[in-house]
Short mmCIF file of C-alpha atoms in Angstrom, two decimals:
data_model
loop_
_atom_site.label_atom_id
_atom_site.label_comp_id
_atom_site.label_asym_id
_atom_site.label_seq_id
_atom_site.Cartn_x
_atom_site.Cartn_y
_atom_site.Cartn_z
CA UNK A 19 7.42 -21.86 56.35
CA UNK A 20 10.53 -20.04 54.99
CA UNK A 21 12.19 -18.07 58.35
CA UNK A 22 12.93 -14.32 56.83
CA UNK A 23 15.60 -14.65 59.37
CA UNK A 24 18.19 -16.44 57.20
CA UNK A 25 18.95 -13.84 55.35
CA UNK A 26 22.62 -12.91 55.65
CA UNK A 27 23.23 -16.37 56.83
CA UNK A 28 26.68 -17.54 55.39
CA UNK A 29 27.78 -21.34 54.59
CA UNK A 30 32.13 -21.63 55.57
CA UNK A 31 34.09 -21.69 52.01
CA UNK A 32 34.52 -24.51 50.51
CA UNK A 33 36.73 -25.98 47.82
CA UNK A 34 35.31 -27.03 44.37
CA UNK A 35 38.14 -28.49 41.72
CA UNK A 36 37.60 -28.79 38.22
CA UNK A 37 38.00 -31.93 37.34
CA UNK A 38 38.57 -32.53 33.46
CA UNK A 39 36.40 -35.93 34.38
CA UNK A 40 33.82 -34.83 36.07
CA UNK A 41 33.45 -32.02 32.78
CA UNK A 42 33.06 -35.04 30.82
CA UNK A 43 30.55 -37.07 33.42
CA UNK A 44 28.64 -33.71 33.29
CA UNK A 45 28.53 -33.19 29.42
CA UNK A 46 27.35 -36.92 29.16
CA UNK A 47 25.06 -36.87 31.79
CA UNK A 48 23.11 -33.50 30.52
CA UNK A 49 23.10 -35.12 26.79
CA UNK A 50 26.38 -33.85 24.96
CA UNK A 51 26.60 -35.94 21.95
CA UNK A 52 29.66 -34.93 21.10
CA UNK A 53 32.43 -35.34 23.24
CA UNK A 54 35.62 -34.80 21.24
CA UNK A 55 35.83 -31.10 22.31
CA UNK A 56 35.92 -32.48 25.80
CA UNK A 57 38.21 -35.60 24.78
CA UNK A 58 40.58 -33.65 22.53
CA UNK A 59 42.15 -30.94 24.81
CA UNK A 60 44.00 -31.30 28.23
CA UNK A 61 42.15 -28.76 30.23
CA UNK A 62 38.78 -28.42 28.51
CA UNK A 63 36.40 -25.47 29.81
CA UNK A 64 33.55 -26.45 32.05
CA UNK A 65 29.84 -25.84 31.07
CA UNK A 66 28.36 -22.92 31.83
CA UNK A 67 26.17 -24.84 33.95
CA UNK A 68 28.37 -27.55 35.65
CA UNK A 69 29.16 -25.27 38.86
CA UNK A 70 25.45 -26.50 39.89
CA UNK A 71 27.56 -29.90 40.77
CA UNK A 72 28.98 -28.15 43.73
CA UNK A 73 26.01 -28.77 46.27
CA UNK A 74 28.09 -32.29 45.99
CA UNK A 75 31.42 -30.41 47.75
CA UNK A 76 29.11 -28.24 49.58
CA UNK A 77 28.45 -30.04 52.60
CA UNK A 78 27.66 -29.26 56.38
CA UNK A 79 28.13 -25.92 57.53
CA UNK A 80 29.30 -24.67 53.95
CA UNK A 81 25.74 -25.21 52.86
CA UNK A 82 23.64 -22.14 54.42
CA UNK A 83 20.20 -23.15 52.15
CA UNK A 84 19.08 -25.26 55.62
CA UNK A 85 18.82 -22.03 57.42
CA UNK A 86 15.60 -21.19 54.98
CA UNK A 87 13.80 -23.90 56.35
CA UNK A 88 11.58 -24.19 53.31
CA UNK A 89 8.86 -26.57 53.73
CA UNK A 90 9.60 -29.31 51.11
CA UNK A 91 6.30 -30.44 50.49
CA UNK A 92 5.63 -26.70 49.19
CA UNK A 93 8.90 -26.22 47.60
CA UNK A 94 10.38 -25.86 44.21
CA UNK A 95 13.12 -24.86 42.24
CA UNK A 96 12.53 -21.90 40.76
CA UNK A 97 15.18 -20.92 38.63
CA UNK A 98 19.43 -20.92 38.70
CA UNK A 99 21.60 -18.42 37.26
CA UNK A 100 24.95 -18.42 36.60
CA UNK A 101 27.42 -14.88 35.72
CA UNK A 102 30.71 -15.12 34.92
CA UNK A 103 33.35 -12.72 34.70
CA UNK A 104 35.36 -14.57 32.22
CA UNK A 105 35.59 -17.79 30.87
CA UNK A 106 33.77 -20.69 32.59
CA UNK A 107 36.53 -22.55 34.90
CA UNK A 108 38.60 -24.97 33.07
CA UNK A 109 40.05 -28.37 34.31
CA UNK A 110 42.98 -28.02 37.08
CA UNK A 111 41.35 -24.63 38.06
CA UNK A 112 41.00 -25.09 41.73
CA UNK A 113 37.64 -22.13 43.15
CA UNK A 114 36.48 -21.40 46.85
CA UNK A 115 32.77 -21.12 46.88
CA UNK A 116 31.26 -18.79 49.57
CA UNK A 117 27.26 -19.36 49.70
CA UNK A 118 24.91 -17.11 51.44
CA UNK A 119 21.15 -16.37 51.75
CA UNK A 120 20.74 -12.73 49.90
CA UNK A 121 16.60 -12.74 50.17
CA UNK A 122 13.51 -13.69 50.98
CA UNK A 123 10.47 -11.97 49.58
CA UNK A 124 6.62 -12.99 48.84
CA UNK A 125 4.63 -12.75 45.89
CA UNK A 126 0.96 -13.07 44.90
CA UNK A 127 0.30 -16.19 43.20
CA UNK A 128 -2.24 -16.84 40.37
CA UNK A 129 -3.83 -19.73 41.21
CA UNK A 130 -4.19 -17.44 44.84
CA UNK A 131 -2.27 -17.83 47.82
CA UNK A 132 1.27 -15.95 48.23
CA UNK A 133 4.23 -17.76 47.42
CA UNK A 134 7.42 -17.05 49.42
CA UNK A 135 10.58 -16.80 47.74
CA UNK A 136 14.73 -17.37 48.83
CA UNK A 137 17.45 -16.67 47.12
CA UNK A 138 20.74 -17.80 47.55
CA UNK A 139 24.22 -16.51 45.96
CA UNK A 140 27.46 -18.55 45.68
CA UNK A 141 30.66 -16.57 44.71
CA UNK A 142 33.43 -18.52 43.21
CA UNK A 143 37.04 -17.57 43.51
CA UNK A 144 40.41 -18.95 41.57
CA UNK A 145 43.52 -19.25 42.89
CA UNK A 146 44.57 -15.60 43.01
CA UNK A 147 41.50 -14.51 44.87
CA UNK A 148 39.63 -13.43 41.21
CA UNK A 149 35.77 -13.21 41.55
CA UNK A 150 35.17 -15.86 38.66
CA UNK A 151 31.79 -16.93 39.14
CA UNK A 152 28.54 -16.29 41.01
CA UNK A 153 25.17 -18.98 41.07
CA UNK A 154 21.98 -17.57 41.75
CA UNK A 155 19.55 -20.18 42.92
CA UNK A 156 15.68 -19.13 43.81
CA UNK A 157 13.42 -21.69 45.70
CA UNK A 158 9.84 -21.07 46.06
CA UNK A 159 7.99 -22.28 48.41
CA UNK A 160 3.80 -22.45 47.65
CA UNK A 161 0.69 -21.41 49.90
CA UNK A 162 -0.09 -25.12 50.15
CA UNK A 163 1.11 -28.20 49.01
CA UNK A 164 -0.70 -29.22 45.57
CA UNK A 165 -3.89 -31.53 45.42
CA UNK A 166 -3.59 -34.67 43.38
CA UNK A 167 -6.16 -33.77 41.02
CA UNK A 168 -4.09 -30.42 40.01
CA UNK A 169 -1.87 -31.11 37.76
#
């Protein structure tokens, strides 16, 4: 079951560069079929979604999600969000990521049983200490795991 105590919990910063390859590894692996944007400019902007490739960089104690101790037979992804207060990153643009667990909350479900919620919030940084980004990723975790015969 989620622990309500995680919330506040922090991961350490960690370092995330924007890599003009992994751009293109992204785009092709999420079904770009055209790459020449990509191919055709030295420091092509990221997707708006490619900063969910930094739980790969976001290992150990920069990773507080652990701390929610969501049961994983139960649990889901609920939904990810991404703000940014600019243009998305662009290769050579080196962020700091700083995680932490903003909430946990419950919520009726339909099928009955309450459903527990976390959310955590990522803040990404440039170079000059600039707020660029912020993820929002919400886990749910269900009353009980599901039956095989509900589909």
């Amino acid at each position: 079951m989620a622990d309500p105590a995680a919330v506040g919990t922090e991961g350490a910063p960690f370092r995330l560069d924007v890599e003009r390859g992994k751009i293109r590894e992204f785009a092709r692996a999420t079904g770009t079929a055209d790459l020449t944007g990509i191919d055709a400019q030295d420091a092509p902007v990221s997707q708006p979604t490619f900063l969910t490739t930094a739980l790969h960089w976001q290992t150990g104690d920069a990773n507080p999600w652990p701390a929610v101790k969501l049961d994983q037979q139960r649990g889901l992804h609920a939904e990810q969000e991404f703000t940014f207060f600019g243009a998305p990153p662009r290769a050579g643009t080196r962020l700091e990521g700083r995680a932490r667990i903003s909430d946990i909350y419950t919520k009726q479900g339909r099928r009955g049983g309450e459903m527990t919620f976390a959310v955590m919030v990522t803040d990404y940084y440039d170079e000059s200490g600039r707020l660029v980004a912020q993820a929002k990723m919400t886990g749910v975790e269900t009353a009980r795991p599901p039956k095989e015969d509900e589909a």
